[in-house]
PDB file of C-alpha atoms in Angstrom:
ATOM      1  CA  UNK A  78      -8.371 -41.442  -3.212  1.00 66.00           C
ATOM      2  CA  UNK A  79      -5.681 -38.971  -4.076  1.00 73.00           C
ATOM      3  CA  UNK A  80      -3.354 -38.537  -0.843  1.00 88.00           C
ATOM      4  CA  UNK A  81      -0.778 -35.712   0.078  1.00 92.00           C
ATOM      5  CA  UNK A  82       1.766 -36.059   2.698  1.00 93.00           C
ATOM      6  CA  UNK A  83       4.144 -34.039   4.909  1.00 95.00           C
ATOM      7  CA  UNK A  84       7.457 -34.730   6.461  1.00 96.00           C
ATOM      8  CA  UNK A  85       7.738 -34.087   9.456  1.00 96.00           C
ATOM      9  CA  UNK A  86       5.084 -34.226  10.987  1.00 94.00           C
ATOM     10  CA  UNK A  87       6.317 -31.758  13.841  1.00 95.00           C
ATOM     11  CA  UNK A  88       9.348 -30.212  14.316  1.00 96.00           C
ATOM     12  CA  UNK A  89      11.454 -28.276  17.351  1.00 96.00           C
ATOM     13  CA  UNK A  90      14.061 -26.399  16.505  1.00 95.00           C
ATOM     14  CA  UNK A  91      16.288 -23.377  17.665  1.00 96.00           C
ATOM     15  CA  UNK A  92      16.116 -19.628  17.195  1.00 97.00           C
ATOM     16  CA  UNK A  93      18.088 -19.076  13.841  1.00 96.00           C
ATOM     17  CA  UNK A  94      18.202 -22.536  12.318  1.00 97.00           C
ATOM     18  CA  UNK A  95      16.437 -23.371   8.859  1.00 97.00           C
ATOM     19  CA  UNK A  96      13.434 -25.655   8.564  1.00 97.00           C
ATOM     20  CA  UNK A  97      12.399 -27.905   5.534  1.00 97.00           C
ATOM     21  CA  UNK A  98       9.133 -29.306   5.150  1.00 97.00           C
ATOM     22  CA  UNK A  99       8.444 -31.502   2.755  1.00 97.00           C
ATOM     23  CA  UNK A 100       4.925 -32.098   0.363  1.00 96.00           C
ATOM     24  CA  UNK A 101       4.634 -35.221  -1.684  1.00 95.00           C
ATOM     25  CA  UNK A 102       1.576 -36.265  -3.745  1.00 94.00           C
ATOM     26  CA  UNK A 103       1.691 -39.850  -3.203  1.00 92.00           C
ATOM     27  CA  UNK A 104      -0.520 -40.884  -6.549  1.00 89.00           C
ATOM     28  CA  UNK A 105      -0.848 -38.326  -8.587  1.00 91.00           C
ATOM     29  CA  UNK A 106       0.933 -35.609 -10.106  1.00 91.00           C
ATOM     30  CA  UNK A 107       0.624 -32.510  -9.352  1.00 89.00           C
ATOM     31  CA  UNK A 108       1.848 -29.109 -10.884  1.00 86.00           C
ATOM     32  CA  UNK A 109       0.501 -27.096  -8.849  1.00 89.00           C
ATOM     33  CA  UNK A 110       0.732 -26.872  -4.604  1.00 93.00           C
ATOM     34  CA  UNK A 111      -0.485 -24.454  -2.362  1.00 94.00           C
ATOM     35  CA  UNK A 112       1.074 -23.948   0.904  1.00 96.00           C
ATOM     36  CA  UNK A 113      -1.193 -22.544   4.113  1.00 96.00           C
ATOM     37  CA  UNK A 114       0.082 -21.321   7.426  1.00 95.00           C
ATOM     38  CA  UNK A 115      -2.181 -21.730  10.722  1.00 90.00           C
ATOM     39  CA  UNK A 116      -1.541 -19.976  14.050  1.00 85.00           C
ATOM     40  CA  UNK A 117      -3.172 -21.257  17.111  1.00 80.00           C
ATOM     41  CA  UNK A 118      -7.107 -20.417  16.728  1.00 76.00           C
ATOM     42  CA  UNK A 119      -7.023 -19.085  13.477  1.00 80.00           C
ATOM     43  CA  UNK A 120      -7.653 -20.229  10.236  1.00 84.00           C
ATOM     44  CA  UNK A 121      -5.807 -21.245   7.214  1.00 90.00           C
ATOM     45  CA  UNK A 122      -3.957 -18.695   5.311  1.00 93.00           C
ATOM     46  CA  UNK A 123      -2.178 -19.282   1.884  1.00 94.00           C
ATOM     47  CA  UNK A 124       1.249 -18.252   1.683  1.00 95.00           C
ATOM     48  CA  UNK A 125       2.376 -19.411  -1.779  1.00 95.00           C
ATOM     49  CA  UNK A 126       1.546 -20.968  -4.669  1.00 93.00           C
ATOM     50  CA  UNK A 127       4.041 -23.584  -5.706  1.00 90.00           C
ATOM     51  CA  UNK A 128       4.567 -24.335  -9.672  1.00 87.00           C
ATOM     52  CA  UNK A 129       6.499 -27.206 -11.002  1.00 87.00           C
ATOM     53  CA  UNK A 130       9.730 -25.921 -12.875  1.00 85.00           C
ATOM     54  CA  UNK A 131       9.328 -22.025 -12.206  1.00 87.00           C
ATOM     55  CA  UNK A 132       9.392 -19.616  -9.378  1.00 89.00           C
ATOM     56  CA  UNK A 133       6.412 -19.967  -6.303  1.00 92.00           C
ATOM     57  CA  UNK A 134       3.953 -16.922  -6.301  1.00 93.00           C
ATOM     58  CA  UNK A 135       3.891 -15.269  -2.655  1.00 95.00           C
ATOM     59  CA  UNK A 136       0.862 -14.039  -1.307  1.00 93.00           C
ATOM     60  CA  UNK A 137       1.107 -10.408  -0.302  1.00 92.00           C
ATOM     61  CA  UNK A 138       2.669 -10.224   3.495  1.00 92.00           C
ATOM     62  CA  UNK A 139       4.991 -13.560   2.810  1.00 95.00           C
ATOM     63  CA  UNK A 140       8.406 -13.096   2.738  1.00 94.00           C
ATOM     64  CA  UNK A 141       9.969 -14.590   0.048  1.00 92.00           C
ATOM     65  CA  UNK A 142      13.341 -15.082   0.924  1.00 94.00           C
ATOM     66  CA  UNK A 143      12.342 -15.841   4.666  1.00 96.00           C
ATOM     67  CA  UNK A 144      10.040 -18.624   2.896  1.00 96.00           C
ATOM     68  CA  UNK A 145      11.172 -20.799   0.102  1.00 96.00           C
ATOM     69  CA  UNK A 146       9.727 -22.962  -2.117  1.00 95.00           C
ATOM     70  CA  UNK A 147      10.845 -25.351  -4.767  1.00 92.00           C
ATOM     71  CA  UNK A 148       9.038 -27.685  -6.485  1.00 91.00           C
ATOM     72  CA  UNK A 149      11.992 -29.882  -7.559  1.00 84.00           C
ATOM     73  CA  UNK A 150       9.470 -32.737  -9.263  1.00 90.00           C
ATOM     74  CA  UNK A 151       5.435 -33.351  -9.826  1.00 91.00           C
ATOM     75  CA  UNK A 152       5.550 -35.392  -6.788  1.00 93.00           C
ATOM     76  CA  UNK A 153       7.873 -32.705  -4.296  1.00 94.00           C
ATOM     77  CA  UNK A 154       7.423 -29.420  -2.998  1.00 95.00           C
ATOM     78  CA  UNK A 155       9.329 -28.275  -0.635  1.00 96.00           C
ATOM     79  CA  UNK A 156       9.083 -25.361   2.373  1.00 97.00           C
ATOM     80  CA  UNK A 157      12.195 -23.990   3.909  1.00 97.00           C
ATOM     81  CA  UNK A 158      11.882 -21.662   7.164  1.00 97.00           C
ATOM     82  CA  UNK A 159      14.811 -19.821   7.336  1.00 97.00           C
ATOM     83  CA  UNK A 160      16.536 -18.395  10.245  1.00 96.00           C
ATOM     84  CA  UNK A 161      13.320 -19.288  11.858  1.00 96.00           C
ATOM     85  CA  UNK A 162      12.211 -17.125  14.853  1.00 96.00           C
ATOM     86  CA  UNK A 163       9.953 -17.745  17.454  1.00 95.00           C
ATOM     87  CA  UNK A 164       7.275 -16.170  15.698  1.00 94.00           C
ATOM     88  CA  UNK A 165       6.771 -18.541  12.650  1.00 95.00           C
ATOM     89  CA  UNK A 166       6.017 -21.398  15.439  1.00 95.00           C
ATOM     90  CA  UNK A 167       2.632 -22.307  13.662  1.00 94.00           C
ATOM     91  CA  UNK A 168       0.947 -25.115  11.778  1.00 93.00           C
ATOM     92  CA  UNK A 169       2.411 -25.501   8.070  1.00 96.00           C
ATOM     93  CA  UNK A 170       0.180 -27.062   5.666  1.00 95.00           C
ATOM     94  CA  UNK A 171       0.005 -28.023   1.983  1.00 95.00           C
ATOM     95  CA  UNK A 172      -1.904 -29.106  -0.429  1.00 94.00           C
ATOM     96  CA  UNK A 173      -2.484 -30.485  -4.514  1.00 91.00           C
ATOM     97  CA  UNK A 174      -5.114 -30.401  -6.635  1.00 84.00           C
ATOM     98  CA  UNK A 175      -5.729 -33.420  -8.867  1.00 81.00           C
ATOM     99  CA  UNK A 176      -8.718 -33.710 -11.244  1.00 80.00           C
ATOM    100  CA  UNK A 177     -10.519 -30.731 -10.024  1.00 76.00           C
ATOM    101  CA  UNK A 178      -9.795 -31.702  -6.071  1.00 79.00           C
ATOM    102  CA  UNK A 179      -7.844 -30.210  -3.327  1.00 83.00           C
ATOM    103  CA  UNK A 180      -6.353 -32.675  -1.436  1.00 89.00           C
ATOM    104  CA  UNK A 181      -4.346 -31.408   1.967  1.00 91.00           C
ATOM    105  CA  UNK A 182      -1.427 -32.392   3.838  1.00 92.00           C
ATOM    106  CA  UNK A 183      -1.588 -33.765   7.085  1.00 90.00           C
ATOM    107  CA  UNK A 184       0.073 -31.054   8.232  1.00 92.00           C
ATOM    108  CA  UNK A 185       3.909 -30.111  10.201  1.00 95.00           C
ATOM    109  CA  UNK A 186       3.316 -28.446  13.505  1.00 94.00           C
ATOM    110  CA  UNK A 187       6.668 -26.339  14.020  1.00 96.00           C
ATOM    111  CA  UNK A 188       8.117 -24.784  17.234  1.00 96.00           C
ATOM    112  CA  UNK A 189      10.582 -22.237  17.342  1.00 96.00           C
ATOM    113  CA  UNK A 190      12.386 -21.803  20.573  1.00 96.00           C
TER     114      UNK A 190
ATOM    115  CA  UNK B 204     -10.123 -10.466  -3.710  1.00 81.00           C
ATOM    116  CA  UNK B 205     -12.828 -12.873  -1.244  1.00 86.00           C
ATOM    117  CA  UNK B 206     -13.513 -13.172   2.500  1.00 92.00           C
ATOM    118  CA  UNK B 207     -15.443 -15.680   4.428  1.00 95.00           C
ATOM    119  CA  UNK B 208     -16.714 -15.160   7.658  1.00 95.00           C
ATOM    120  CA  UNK B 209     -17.447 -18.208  10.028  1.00 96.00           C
ATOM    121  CA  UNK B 210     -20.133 -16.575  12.059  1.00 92.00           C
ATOM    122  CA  UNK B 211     -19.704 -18.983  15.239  1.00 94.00           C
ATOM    123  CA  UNK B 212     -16.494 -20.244  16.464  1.00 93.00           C
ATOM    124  CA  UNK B 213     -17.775 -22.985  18.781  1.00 96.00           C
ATOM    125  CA  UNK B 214     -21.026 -24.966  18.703  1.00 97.00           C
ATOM    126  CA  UNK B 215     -22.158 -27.092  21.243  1.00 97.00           C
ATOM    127  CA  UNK B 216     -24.752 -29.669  20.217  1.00 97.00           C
ATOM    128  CA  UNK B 217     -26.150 -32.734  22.002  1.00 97.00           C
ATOM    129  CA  UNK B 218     -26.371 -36.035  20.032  1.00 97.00           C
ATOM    130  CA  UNK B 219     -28.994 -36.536  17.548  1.00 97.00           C
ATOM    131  CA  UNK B 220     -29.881 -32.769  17.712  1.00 98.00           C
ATOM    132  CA  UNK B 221     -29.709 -30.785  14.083  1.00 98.00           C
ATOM    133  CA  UNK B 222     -26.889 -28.550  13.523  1.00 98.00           C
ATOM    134  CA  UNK B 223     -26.361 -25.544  11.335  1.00 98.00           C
ATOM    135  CA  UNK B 224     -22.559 -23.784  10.399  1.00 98.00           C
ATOM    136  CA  UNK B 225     -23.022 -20.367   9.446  1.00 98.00           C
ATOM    137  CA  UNK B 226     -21.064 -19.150   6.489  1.00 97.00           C
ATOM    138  CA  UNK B 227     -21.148 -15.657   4.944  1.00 97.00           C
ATOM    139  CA  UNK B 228     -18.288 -14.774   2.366  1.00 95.00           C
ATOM    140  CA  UNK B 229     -18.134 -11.913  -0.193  1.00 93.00           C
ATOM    141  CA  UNK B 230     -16.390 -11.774  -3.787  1.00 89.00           C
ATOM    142  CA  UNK B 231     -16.110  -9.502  -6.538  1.00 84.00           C
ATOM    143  CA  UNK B 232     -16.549 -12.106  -8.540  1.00 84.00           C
ATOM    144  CA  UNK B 233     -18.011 -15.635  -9.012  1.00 83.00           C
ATOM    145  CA  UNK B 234     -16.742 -18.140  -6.498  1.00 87.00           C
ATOM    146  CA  UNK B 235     -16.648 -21.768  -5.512  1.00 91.00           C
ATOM    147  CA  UNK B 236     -17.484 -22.874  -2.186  1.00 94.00           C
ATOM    148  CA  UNK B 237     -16.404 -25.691  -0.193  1.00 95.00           C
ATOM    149  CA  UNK B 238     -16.595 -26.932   3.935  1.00 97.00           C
ATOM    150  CA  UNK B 239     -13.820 -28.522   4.989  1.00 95.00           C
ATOM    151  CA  UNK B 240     -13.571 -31.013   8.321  1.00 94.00           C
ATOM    152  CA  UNK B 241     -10.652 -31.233  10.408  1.00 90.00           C
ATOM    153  CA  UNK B 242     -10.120 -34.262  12.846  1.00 88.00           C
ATOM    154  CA  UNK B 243      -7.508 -33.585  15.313  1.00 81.00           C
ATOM    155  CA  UNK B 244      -4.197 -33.868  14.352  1.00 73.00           C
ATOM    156  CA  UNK B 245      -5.132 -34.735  11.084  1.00 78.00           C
ATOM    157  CA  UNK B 246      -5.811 -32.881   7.158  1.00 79.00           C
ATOM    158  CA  UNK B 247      -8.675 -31.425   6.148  1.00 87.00           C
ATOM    159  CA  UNK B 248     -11.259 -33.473   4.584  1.00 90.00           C
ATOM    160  CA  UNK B 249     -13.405 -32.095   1.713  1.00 90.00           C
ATOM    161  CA  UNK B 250     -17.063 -32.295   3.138  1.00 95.00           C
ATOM    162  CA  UNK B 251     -18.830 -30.879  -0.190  1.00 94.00           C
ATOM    163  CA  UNK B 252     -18.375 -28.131  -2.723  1.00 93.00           C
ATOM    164  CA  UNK B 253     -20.761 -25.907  -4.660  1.00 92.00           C
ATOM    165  CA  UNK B 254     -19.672 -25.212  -8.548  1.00 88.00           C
ATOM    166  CA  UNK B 255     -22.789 -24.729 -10.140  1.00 86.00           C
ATOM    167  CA  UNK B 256     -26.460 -25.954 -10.360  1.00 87.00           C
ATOM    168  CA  UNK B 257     -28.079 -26.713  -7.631  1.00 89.00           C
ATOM    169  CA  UNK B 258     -27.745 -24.494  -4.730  1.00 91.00           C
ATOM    170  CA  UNK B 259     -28.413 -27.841  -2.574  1.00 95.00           C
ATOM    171  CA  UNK B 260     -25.412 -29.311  -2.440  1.00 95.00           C
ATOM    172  CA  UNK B 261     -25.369 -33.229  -0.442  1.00 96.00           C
ATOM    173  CA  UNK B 262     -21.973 -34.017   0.927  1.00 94.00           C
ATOM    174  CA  UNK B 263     -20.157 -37.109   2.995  1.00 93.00           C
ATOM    175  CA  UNK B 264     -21.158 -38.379   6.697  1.00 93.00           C
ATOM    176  CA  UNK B 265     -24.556 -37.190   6.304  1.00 96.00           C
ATOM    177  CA  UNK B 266     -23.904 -33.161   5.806  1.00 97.00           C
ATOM    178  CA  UNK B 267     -25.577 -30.918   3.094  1.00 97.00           C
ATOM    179  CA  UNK B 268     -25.187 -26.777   2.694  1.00 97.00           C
ATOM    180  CA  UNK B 269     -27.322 -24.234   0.612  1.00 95.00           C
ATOM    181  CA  UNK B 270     -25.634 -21.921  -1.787  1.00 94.00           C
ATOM    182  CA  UNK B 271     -27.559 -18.823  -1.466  1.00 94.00           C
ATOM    183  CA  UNK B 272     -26.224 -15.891  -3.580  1.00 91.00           C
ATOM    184  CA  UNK B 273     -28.677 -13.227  -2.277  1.00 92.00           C
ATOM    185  CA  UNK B 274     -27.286 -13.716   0.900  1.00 93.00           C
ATOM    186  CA  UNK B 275     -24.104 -14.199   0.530  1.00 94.00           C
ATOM    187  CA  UNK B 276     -24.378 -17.698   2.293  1.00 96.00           C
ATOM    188  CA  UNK B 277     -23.232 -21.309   2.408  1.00 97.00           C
ATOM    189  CA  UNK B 278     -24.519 -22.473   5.529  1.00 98.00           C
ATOM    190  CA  UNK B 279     -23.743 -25.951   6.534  1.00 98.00           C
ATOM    191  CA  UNK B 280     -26.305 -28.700   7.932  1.00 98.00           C
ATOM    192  CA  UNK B 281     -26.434 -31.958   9.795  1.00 98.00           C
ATOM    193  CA  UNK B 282     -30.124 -33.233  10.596  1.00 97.00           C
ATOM    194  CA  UNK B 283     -28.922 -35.487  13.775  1.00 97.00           C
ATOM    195  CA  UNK B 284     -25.263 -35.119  14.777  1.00 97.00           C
ATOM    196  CA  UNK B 285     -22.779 -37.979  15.908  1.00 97.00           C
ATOM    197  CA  UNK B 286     -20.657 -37.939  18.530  1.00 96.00           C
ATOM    198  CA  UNK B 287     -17.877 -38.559  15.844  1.00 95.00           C
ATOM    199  CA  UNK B 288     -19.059 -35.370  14.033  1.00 96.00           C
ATOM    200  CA  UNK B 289     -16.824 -33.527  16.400  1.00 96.00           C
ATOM    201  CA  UNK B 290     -14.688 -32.142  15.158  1.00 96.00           C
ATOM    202  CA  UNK B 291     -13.460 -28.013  13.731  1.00 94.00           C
ATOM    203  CA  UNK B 292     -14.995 -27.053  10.224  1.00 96.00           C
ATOM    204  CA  UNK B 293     -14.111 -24.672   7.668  1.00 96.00           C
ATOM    205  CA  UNK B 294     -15.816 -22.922   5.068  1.00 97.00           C
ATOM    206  CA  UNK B 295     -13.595 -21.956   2.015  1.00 95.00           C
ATOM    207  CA  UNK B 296     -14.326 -20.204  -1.314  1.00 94.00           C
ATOM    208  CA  UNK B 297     -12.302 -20.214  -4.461  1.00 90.00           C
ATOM    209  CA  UNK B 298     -12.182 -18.299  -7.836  1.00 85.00           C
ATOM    210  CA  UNK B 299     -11.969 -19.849 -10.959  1.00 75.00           C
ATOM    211  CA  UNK B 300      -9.815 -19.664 -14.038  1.00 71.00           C
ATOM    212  CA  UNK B 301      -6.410 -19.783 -12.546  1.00 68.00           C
ATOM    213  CA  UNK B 302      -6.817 -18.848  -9.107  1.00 73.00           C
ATOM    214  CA  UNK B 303      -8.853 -22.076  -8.366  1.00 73.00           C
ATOM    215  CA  UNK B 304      -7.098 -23.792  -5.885  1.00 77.00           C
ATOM    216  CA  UNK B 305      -6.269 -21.101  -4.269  1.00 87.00           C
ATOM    217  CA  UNK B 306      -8.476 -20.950  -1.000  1.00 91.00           C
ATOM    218  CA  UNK B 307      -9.842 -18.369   1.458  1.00 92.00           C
ATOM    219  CA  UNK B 308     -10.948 -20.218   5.026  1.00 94.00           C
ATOM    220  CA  UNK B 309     -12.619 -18.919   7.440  1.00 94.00           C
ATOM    221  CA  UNK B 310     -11.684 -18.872  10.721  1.00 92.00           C
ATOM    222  CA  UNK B 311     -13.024 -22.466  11.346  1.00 94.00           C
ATOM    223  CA  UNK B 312     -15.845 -23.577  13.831  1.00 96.00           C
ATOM    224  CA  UNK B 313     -15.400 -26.060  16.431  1.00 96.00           C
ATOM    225  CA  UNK B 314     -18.334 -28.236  16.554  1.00 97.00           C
ATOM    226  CA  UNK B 315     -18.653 -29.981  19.708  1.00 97.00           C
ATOM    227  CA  UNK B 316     -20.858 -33.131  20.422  1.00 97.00           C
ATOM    228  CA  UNK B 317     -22.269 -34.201  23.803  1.00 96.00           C
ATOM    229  CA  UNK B 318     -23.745 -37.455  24.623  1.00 95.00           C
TER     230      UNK B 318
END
C-alpha cells in the first residue's frame, strides 16, 4: 500500500532555533498534504493544508509565519517551526491522500527546551 | 464546521471479551466517517470508513462500526478482542467536495487488553 514518511522521527532542539520536518509520499503522488499537531493526551488537530505549487491554507489559530509549509514537489512537503518555543513541543504529523485514502506519517515527536 | 466526541478515553477489556468505541460527532452537513488505530510509536492505520450505503461498515483485524444518522453515531465493535488489539483509536469525520481529507479526530480512546 501507499506509504508516507517523516524525517526525523524526533527531534531536540533549543529555545529559538528553527525546525524542519519533512513529508514524503514514497509511491504515489500527492498534491495535496495535511499536516496535524498532537499534544500529550489529546487528539489530532489539523494545522494546514499543504498544496503542490501554491500557498498552504492555515487552519484558524495557526500561525502562519510561525509555521511554514512548502510543498516544493508531489513527493515533499515540508514543516518549518520557527523560533520554536517550549510550547510547540508536541507530536507533528502528516499525511496524503491517494486514490480516495488518507495515508499518515509516522509521525516527528519534537522537544523544545 | 464538525466535531467528534470520543465518549470514553480508556477501556479496559479482558481477552476474548466484546468491545464497543463510542463515537458521537455532529455536522452541518453530510460527512464521512472513519476509525483510525494507533500502535505506539507508530501512524495511524485506517481501520474502516463509512461513505455511503450500508450503515454496517466491516473493517481490518476483525472490527466493524454502525453509521447511525439519527444518532449521530459511529460506534466501533470488536466481538472478542486480542491482546494485540491494544492499542489508542480514533474516530474521524470528513466533508466532501474539497474539504475531504481534511479530518476532525476525536480525542482518541485507549483500548487496553488484559490477559
Amino acid at each position: 500500500g501507499a506509504v508516507v514518511s517523516q524525517h526525523p522521527s524526533w527531534v531536540i532542539c533549543k529555545s529559538g532555533t528553527s525546525v524542519k520536518i519533512e513529508c514524503r509520499s514514497l509511491d504515489f503522488q500527492a498534491t495535496t498534504m495535511f499536516w496535524y499537531r498532537q499534544f500529550p493526551k489529546q487528539s489530532l488537530m489539523l494545522m494546514a493544508t499543504s498544496n503542490e505549487g501554491s500557498k498552504a491554507t492555515y487552519e484558524q489559530g495557526v500561525e502562519k509565519d510561525k509555521f511554514l509549509i512548502n510543498h516544493a514537489s508531489l513527493t515533499l512537503s515540508t514543516l518549518t517551526v520557527t523560533s520554536a518555543h517550549p510550547e510547540d513541543s508536541s507530536f507533528y504529523i502528516c499525511s496524503a491522500t491517494n486514490l480516495g485514502r488518507q495515508y499518515f506519517g509516522p509521525g516527528t515527536r519534537l522537544l523544545v527546551l | 464546521a464538525q466535531s467528534v466526541t470520543q465518549l470514553d478515553s480508556q477501556v479496559p477489556v479482558f481477552e476474548e471479551a466484546p468491545v464497543e468505541l463510542r463515537c458521537n460527532y455532529s455536522s452541518s452537513v453530510s460527512v464521512y466517517l472513519f476509525w483510525y488505530v494507533q500502535y505506539p510509536n507508530q501512524g495511524l492505520q485506517l481501520l474502516l470508513k463509512y461513505l455511503s450505503g450500508s450503515t454496517l461498515v466491516k473493517g481490518i483485524n476483525g472490527f466493524e462500526a454502525e453509521f447511525n444518522k439519527s444518532q449521530t453515531s459511529f460506534h466501533l465493535r470488536k466481538p472478542s478482542v486480542h491482546i494485540s488489539d491494544t492499542a489508542e483509536y480514533f474516530c474521524a469525520v470528513s466533508a466532501g467536495g474539497t474539504s475531504y481529507g481534511k479530518l476532525t479526530f476525536g480525542q482518541g480512546t485507549i483500548l487496553t487488553v488484559h490477559p
